[in-house]
PDB file of C-alpha atoms in Angstrom:
ATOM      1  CA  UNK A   1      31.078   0.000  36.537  1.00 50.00           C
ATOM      2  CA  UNK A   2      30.766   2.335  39.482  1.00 47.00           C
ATOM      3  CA  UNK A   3      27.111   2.886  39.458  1.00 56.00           C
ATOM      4  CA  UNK A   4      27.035  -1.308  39.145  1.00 55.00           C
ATOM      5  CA  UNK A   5      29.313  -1.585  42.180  1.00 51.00           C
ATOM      6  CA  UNK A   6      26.575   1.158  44.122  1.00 54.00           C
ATOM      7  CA  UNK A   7      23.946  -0.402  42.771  1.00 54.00           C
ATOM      8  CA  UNK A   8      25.104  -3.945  43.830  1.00 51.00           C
ATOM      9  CA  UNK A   9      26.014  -2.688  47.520  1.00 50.00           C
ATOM     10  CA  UNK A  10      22.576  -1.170  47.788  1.00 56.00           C
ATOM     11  CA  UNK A  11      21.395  -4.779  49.138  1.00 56.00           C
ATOM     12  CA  UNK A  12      23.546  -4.646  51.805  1.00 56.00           C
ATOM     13  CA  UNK A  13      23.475  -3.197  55.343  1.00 62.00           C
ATOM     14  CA  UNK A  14      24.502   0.372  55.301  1.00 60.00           C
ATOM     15  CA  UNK A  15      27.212  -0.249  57.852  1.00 58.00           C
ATOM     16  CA  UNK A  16      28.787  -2.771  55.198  1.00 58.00           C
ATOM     17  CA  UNK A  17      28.292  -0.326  52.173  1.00 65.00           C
ATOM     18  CA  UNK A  18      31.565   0.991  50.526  1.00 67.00           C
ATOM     19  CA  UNK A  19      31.897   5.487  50.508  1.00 72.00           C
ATOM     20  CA  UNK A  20      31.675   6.366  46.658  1.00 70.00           C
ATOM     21  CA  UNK A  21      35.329   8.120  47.319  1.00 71.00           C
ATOM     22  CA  UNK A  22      36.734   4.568  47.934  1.00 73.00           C
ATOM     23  CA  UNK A  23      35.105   2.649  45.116  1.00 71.00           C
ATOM     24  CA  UNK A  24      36.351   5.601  42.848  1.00 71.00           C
ATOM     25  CA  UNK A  25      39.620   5.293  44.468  1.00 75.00           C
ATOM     26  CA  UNK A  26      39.711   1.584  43.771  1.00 74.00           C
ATOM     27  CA  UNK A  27      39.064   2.300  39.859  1.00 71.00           C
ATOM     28  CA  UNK A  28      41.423   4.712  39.423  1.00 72.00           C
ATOM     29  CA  UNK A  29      38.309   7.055  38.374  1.00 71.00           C
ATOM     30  CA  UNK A  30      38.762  11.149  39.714  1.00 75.00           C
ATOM     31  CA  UNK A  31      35.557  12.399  41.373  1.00 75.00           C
ATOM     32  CA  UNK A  32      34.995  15.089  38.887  1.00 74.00           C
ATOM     33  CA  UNK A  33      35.186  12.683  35.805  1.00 74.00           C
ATOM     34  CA  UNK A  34      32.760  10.437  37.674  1.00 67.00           C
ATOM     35  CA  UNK A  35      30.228  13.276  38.791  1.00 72.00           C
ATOM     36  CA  UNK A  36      30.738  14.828  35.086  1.00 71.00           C
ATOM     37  CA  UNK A  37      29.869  11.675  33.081  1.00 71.00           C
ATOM     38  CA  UNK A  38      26.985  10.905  35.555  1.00 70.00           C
ATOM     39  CA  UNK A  39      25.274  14.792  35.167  1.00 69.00           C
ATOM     40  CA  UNK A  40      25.780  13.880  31.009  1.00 68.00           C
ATOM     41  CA  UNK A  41      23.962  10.634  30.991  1.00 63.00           C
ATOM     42  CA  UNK A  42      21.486  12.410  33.086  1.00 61.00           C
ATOM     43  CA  UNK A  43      21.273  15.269  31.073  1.00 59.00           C
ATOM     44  CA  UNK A  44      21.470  13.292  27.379  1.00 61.00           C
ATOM     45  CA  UNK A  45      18.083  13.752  25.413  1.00 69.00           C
ATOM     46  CA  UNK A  46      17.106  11.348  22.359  1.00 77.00           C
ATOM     47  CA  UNK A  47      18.479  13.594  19.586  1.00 84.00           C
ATOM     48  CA  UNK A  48      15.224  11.615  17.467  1.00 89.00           C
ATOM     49  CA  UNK A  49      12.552  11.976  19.810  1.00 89.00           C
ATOM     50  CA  UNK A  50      10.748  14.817  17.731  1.00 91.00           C
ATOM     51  CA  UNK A  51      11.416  12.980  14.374  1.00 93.00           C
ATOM     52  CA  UNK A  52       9.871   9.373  16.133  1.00 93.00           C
ATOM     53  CA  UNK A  53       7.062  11.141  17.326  1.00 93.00           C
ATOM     54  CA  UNK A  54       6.100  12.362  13.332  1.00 95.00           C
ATOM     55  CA  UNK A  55       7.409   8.614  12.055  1.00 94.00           C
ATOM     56  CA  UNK A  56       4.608   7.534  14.249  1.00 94.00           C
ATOM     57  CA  UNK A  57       1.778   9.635  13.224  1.00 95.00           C
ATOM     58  CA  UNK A  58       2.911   8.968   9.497  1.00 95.00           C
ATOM     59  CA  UNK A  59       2.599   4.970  10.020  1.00 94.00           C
ATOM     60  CA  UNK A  60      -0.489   5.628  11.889  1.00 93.00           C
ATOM     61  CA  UNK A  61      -2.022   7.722   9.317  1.00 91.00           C
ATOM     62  CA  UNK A  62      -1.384   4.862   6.691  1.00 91.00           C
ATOM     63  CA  UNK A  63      -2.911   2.187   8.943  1.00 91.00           C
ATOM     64  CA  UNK A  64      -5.612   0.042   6.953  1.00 90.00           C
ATOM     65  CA  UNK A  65      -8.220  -1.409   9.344  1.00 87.00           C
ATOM     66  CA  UNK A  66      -5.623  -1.404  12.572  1.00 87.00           C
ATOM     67  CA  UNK A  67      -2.810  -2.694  10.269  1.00 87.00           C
ATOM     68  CA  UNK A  68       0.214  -0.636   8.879  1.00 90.00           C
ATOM     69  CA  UNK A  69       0.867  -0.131   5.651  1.00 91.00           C
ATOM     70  CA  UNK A  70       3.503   2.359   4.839  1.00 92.00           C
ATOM     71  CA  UNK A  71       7.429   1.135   4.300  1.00 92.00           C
ATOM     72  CA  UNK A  72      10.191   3.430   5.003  1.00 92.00           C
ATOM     73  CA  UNK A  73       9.981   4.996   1.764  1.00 93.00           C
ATOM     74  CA  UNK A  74       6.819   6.394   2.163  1.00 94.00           C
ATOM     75  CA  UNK A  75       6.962   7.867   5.424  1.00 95.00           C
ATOM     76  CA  UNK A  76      10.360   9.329   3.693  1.00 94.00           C
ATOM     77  CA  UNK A  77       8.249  11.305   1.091  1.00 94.00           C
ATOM     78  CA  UNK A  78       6.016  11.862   4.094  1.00 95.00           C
ATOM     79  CA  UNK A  79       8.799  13.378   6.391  1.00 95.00           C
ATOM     80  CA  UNK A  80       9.756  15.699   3.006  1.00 94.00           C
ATOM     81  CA  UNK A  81       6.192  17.335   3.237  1.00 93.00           C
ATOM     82  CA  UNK A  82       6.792  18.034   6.948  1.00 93.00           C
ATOM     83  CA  UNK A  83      10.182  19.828   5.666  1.00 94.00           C
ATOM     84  CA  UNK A  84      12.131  17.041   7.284  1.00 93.00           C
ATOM     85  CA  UNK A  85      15.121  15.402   5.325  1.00 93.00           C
ATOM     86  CA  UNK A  86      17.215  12.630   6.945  1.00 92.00           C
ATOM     87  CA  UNK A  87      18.978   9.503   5.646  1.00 93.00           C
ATOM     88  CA  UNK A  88      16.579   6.398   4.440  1.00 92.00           C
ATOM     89  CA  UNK A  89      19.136   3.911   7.068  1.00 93.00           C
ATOM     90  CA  UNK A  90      17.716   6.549   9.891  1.00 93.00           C
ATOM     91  CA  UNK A  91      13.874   6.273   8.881  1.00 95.00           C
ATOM     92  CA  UNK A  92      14.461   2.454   8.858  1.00 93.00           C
ATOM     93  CA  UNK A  93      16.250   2.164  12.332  1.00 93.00           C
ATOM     94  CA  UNK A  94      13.740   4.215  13.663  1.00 93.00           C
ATOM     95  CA  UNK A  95      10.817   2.247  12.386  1.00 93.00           C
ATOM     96  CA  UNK A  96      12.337  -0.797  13.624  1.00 92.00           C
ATOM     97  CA  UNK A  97      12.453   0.897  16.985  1.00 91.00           C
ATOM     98  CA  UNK A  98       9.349   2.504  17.503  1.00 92.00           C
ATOM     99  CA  UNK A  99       7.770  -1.295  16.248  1.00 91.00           C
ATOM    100  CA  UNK A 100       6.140   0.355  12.804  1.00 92.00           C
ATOM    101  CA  UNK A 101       7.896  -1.984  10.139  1.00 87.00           C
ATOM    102  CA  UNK A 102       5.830  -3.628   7.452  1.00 84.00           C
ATOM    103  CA  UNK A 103       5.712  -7.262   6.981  1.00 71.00           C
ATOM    104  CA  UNK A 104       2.622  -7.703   4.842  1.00 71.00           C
ATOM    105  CA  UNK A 105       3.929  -7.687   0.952  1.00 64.00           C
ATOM    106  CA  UNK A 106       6.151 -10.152   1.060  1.00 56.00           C
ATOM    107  CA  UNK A 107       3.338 -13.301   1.535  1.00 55.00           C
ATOM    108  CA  UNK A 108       2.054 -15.187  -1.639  1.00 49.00           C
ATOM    109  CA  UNK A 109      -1.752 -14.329  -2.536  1.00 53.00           C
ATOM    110  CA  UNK A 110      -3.673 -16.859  -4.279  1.00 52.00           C
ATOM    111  CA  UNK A 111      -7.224 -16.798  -5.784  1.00 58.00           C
ATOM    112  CA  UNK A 112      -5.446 -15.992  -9.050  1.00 65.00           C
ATOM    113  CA  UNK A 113      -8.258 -16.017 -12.149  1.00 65.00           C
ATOM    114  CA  UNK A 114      -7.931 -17.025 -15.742  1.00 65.00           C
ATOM    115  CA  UNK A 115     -10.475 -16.208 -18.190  1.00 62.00           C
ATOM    116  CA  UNK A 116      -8.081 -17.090 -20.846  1.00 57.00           C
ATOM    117  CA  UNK A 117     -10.556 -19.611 -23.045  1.00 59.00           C
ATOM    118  CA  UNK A 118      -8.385 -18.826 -26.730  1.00 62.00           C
ATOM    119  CA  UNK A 119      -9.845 -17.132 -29.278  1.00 67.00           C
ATOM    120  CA  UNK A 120     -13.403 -16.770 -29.149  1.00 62.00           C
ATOM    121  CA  UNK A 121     -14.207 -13.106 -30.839  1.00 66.00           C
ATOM    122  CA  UNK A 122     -11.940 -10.283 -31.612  1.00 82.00           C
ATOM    123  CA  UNK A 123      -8.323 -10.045 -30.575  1.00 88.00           C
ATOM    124  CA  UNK A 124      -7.104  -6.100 -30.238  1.00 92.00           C
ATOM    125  CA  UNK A 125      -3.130  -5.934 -30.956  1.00 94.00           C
ATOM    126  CA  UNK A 126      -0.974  -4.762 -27.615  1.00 95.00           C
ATOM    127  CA  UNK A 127      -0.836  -0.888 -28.082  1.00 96.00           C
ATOM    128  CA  UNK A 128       0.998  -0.703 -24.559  1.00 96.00           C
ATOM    129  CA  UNK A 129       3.948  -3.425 -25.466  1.00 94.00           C
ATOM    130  CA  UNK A 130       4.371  -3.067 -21.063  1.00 94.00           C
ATOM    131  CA  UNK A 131       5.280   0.774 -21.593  1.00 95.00           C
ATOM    132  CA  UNK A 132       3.667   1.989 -18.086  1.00 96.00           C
ATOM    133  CA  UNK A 133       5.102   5.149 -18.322  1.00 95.00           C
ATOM    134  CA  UNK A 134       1.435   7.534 -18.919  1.00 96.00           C
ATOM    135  CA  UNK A 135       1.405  10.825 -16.489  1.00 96.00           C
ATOM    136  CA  UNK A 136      -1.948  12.050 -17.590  1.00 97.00           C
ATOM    137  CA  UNK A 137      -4.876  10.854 -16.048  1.00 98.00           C
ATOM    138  CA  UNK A 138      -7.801   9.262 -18.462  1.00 98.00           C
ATOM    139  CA  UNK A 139      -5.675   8.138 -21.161  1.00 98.00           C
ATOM    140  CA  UNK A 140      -4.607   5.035 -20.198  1.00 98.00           C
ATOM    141  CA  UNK A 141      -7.123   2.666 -18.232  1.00 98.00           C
ATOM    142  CA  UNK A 142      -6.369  -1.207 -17.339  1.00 98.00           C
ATOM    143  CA  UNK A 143      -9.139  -3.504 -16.380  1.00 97.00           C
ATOM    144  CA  UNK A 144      -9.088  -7.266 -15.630  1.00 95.00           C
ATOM    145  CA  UNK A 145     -10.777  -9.606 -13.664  1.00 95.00           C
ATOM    146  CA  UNK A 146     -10.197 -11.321  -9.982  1.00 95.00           C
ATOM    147  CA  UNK A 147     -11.236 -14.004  -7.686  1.00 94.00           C
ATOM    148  CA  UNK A 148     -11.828 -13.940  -4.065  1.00 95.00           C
ATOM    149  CA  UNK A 149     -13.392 -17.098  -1.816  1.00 94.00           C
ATOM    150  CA  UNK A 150     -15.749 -16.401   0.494  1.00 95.00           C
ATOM    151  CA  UNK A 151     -16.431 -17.549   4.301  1.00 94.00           C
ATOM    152  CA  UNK A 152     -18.962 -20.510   2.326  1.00 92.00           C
ATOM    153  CA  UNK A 153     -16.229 -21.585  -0.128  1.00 92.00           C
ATOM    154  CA  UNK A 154     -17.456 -20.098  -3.060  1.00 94.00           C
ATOM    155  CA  UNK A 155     -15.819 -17.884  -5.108  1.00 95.00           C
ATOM    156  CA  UNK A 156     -16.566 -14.277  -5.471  1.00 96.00           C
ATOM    157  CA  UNK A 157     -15.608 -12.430  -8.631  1.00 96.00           C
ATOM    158  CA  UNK A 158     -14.055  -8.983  -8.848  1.00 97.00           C
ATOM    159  CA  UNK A 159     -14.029  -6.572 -12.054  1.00 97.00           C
ATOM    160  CA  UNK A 160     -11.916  -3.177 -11.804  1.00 98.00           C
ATOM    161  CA  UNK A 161     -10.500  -0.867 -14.053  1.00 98.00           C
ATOM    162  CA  UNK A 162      -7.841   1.543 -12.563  1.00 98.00           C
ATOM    163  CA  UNK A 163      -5.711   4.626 -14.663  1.00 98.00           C
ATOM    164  CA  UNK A 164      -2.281   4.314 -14.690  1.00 98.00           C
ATOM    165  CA  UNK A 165      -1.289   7.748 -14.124  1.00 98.00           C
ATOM    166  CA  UNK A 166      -3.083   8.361 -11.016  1.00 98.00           C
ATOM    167  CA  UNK A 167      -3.440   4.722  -9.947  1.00 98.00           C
ATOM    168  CA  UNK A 168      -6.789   5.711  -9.107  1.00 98.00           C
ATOM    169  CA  UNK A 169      -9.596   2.872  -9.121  1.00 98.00           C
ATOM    170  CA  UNK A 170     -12.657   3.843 -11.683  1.00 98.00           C
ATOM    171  CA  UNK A 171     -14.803   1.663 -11.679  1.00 98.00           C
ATOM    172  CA  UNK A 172     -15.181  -1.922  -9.130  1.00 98.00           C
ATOM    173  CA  UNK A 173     -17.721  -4.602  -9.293  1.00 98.00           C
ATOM    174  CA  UNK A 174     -18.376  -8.213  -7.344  1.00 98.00           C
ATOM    175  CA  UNK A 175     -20.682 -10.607  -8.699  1.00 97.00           C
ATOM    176  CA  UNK A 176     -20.812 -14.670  -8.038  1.00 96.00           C
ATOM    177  CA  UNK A 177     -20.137 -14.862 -11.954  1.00 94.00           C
ATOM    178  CA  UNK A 178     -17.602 -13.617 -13.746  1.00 93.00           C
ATOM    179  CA  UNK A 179     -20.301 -12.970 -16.585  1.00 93.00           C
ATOM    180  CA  UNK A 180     -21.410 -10.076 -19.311  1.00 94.00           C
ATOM    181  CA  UNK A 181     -23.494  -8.819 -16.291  1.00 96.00           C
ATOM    182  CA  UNK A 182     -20.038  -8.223 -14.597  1.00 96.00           C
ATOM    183  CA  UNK A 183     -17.941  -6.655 -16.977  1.00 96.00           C
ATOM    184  CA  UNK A 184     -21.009  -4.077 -18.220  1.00 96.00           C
ATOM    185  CA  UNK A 185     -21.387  -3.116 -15.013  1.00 97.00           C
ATOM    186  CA  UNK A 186     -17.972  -2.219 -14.571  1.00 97.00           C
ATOM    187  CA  UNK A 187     -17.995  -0.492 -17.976  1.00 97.00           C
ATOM    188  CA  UNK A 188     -21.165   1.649 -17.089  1.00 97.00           C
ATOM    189  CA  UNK A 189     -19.490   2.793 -13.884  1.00 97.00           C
ATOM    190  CA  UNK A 190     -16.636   3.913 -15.878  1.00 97.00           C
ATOM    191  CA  UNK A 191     -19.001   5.797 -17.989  1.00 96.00           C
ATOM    192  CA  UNK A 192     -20.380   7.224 -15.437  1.00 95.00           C
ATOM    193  CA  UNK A 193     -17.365   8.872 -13.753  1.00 95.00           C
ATOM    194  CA  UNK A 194     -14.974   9.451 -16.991  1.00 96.00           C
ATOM    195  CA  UNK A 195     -14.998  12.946 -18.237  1.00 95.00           C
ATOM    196  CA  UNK A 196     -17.097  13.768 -21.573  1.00 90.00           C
ATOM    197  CA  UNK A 197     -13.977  14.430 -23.255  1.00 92.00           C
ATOM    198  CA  UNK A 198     -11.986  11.034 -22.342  1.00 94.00           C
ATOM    199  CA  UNK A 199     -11.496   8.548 -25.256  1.00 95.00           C
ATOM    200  CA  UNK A 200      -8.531   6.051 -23.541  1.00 97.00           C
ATOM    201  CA  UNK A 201      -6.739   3.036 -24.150  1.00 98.00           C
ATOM    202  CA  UNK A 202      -8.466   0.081 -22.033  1.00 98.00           C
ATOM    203  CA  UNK A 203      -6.257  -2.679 -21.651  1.00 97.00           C
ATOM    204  CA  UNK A 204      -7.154  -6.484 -20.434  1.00 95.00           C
ATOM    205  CA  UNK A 205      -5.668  -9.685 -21.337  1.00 92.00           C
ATOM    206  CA  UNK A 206      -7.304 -11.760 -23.756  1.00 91.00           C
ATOM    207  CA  UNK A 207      -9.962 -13.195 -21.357  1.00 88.00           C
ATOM    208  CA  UNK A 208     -13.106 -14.364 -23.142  1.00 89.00           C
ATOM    209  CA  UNK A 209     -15.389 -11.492 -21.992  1.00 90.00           C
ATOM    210  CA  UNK A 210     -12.937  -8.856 -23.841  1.00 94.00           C
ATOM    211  CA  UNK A 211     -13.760 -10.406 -26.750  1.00 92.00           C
ATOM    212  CA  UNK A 212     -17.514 -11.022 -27.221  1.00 92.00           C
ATOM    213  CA  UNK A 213     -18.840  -8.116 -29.126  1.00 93.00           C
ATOM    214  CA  UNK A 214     -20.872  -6.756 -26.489  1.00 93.00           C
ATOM    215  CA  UNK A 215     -17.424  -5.914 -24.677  1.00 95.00           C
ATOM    216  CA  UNK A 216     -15.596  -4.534 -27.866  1.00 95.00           C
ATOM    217  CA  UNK A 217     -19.068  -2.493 -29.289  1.00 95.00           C
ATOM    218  CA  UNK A 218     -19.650  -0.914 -26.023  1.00 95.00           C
ATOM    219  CA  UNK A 219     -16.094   0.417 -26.616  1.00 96.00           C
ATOM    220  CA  UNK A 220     -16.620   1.421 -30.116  1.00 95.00           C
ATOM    221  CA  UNK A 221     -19.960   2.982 -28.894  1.00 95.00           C
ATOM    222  CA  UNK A 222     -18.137   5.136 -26.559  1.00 95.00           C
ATOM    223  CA  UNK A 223     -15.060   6.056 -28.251  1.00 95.00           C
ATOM    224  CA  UNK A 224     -12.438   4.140 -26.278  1.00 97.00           C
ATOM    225  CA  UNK A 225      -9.252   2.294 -27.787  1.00 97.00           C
ATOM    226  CA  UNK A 226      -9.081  -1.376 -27.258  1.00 97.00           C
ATOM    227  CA  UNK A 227      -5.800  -2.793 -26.317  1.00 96.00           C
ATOM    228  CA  UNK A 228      -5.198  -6.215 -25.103  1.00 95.00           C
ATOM    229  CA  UNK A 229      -1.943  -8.186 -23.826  1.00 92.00           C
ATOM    230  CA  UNK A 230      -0.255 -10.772 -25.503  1.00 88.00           C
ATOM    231  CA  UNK A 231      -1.616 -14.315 -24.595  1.00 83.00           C
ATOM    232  CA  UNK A 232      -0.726 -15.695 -21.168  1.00 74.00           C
ATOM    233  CA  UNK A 233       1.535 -12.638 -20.508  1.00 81.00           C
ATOM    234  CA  UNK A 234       0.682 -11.175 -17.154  1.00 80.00           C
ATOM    235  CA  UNK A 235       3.090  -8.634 -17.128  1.00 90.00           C
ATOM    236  CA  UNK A 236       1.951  -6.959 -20.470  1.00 92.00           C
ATOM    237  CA  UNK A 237      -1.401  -5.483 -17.578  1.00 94.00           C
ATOM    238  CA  UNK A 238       1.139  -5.610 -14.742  1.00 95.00           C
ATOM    239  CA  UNK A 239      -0.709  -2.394 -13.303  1.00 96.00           C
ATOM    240  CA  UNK A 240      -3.620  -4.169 -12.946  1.00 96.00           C
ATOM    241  CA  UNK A 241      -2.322  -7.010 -11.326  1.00 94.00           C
ATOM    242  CA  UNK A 242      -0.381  -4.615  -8.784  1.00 94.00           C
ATOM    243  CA  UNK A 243      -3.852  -3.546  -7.795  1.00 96.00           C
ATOM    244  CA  UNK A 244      -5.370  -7.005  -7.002  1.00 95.00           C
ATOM    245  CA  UNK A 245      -2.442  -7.675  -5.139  1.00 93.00           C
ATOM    246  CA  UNK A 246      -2.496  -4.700  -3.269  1.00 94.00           C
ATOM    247  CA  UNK A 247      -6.125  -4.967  -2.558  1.00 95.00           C
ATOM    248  CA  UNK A 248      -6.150  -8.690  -1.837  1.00 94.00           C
ATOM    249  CA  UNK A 249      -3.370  -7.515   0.770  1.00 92.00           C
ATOM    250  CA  UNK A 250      -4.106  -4.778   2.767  1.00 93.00           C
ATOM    251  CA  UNK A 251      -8.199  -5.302   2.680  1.00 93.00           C
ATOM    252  CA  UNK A 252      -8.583  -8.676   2.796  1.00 92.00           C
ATOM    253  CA  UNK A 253      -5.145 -11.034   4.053  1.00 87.00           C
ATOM    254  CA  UNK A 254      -5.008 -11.853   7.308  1.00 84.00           C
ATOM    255  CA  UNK A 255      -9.117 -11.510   8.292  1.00 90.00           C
ATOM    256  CA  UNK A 256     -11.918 -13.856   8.597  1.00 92.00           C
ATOM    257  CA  UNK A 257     -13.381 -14.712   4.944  1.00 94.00           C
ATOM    258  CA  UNK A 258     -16.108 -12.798   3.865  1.00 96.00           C
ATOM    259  CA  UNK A 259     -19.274 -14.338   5.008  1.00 95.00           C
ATOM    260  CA  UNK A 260     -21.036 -13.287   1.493  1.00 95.00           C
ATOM    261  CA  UNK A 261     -21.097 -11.157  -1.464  1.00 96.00           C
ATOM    262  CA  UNK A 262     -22.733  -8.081   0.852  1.00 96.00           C
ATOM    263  CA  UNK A 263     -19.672  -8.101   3.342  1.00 97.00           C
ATOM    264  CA  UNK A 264     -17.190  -8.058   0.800  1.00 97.00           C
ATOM    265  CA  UNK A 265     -18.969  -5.724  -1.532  1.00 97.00           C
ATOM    266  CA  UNK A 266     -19.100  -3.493   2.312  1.00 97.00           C
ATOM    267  CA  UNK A 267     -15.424  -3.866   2.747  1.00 96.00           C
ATOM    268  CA  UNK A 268     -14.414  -3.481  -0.735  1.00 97.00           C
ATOM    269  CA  UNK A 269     -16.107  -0.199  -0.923  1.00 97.00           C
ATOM    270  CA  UNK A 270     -14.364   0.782   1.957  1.00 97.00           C
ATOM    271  CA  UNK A 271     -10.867  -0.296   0.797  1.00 97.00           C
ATOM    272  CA  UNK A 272     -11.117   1.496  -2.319  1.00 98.00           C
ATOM    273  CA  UNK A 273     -12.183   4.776  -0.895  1.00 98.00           C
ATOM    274  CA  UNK A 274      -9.121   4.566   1.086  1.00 97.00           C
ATOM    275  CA  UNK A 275      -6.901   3.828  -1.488  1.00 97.00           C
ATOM    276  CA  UNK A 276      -8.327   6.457  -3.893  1.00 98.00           C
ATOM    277  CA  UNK A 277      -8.539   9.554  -1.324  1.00 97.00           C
ATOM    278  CA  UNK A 278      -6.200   8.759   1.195  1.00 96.00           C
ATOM    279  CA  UNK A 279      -3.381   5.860   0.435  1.00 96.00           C
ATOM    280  CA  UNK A 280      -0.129   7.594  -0.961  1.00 95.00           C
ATOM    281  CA  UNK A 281       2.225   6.442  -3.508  1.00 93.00           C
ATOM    282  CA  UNK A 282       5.736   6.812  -5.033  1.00 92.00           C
ATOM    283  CA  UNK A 283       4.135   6.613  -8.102  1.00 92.00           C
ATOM    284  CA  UNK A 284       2.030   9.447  -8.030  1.00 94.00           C
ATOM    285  CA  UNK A 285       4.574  11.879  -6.288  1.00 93.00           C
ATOM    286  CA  UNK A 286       3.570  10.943  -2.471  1.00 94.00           C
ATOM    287  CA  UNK A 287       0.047  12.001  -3.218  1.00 96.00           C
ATOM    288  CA  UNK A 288      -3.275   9.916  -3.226  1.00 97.00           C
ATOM    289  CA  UNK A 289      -4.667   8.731  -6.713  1.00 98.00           C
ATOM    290  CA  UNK A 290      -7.340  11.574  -6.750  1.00 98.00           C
ATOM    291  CA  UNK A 291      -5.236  13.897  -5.363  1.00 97.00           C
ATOM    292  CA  UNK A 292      -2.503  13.361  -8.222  1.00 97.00           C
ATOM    293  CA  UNK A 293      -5.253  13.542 -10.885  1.00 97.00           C
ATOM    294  CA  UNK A 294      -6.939  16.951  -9.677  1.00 97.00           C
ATOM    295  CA  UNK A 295      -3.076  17.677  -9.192  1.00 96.00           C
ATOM    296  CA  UNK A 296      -2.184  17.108 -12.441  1.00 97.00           C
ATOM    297  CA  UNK A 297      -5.518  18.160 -14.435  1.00 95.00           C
ATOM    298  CA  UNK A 298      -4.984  21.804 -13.146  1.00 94.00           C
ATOM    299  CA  UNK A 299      -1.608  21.997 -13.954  1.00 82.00           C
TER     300      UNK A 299
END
């Protein structure tokens, strides 16, 4: 109230300016209180200015083409790296302050995709029966398929498979058909990266391209156990699904359409790089997908 009154007075003439002494004297305040509380406020120092400063460079860290993309909980596992441990209601206030909240999960995606055409060719029983709950990389493997539309109209298609201990994308294809051409591709790629020695599950849903016996030979060819979810149940490949959504969010919500199949297939490649080398997760102990699998593979 004092340094109001002083600051209010400062407009006026200095002849008609109250002596601090009397405006204290008129408060009932004591000169030393006054000058004591003034040399604290002075003196005070943001007991979080440090910890803001690493919040920041955490969020920044996880940006995804200029946009954030870390909540509170994982700049908290972040903060634990750094050797820093304070309450979850701190990290959040502090976000809040410093501007670094994230607001981009909570919008509905569409471009949902249903290659769901009954039974055409082989239906594999649900090994998985939604038990997400593998830890060792290249045993369990869930593919499906996605659709995007481009800057024209037209849809592009999108074929992944991702491992669900490491979350770590495998194998990703776009094509302006959601065809046999698709889906071997995206097989082949797997091929190409898995291990000698891997023989996994690979769940999908019961779209009509899991069932054709190119799809299910190529399996038996290499090995790998067919699994496939119960019809019209989503969840039963939920960790699929949690990709495209993720994807479909941070690469793509909130830009211009693709123009074409090149652009996206440029900006795809770039997403998933991201998200397999650099993006942390809960999920995989605060660590990237490849970094959990090399992680866990030389334990």
């Amino acid at each position: 109230m004092v340094d109001q009154i002083r600051a209010d007075q400062a407009q006026l003439p200095k002849s008609k300016r109250y002596k601090i002494g009397d405006i204290l004297k008129a408060v009932g305040l004591k000169k030393a209180t006054y000058h004591d509380e003034r040399k604290r406020i002075n003196n005070h120092q943001d007991k979080y200015a440090d910890l803001k400063i690493q919040i920041k460079k955490i969020t920044d860290n996880g940006k995804y083409r200029g946009r954030l993309t870390y909540g509170y909980r994982r700049v908290q596992t972040e903060l634990v790296k750094l050797h820093i441990r304070v309450a979850d209601t701190v990290t959040r206030r502090l976000m809040s302050e410093l501007g670094v909240q994230v607001s981009l999960y909570n919008r509905h995606r569409n471009g949902k995709y249903s290659s769901y055409r009954g039974k055409v060719g082989q239906v594999s029983p649900n090994l998985l029966k939604q038990d997400f709950c593998q830890s060792q990389p290249y045993k369990t493997l869930h593919t499906d398929v996605t659709q995007v539309r481009l800057k024209n109209q037209k849809w592009a298609y999108i074929s992944a498979i991702t491992d669900e201990a490491s979350k770590e994308v495998l194998a990703f294809q776009i094509s302006n058909s959601p065809n046999r051409d698709l889906i071997t591709k995206t097989l082949d790629g797997l091929i190409a990266k898995l291990p000698t020695n891997a023989k996994p599950i690979i769940h999908s849903d019961q779209g009509w391209q899991y069932q054709l016996n190119y799809y299910t030979q190529k399996l038996s060819d290499n090995s790998f156990i067919q699994s496939m979810s119960r019809k019209g149940n989503c969840h039963d490949n939920a960790p699929i699904e949690s990709f495209f959504h993720v994807y479909k969010t941070e690469c793509l919500a909130g830009f211009p359409p693709c123009k074409d199949l090149t652009e996206l297939k440029t900006v795809s490649e770039e997403y998933i790089y991201w998200f397999n080398h650099q993006r942390i997760s809960l999920k995989t102990k605060g660590m990237s997908p490849c970094e959990y699998r090399e992680h866990t593979l030389a334990a």
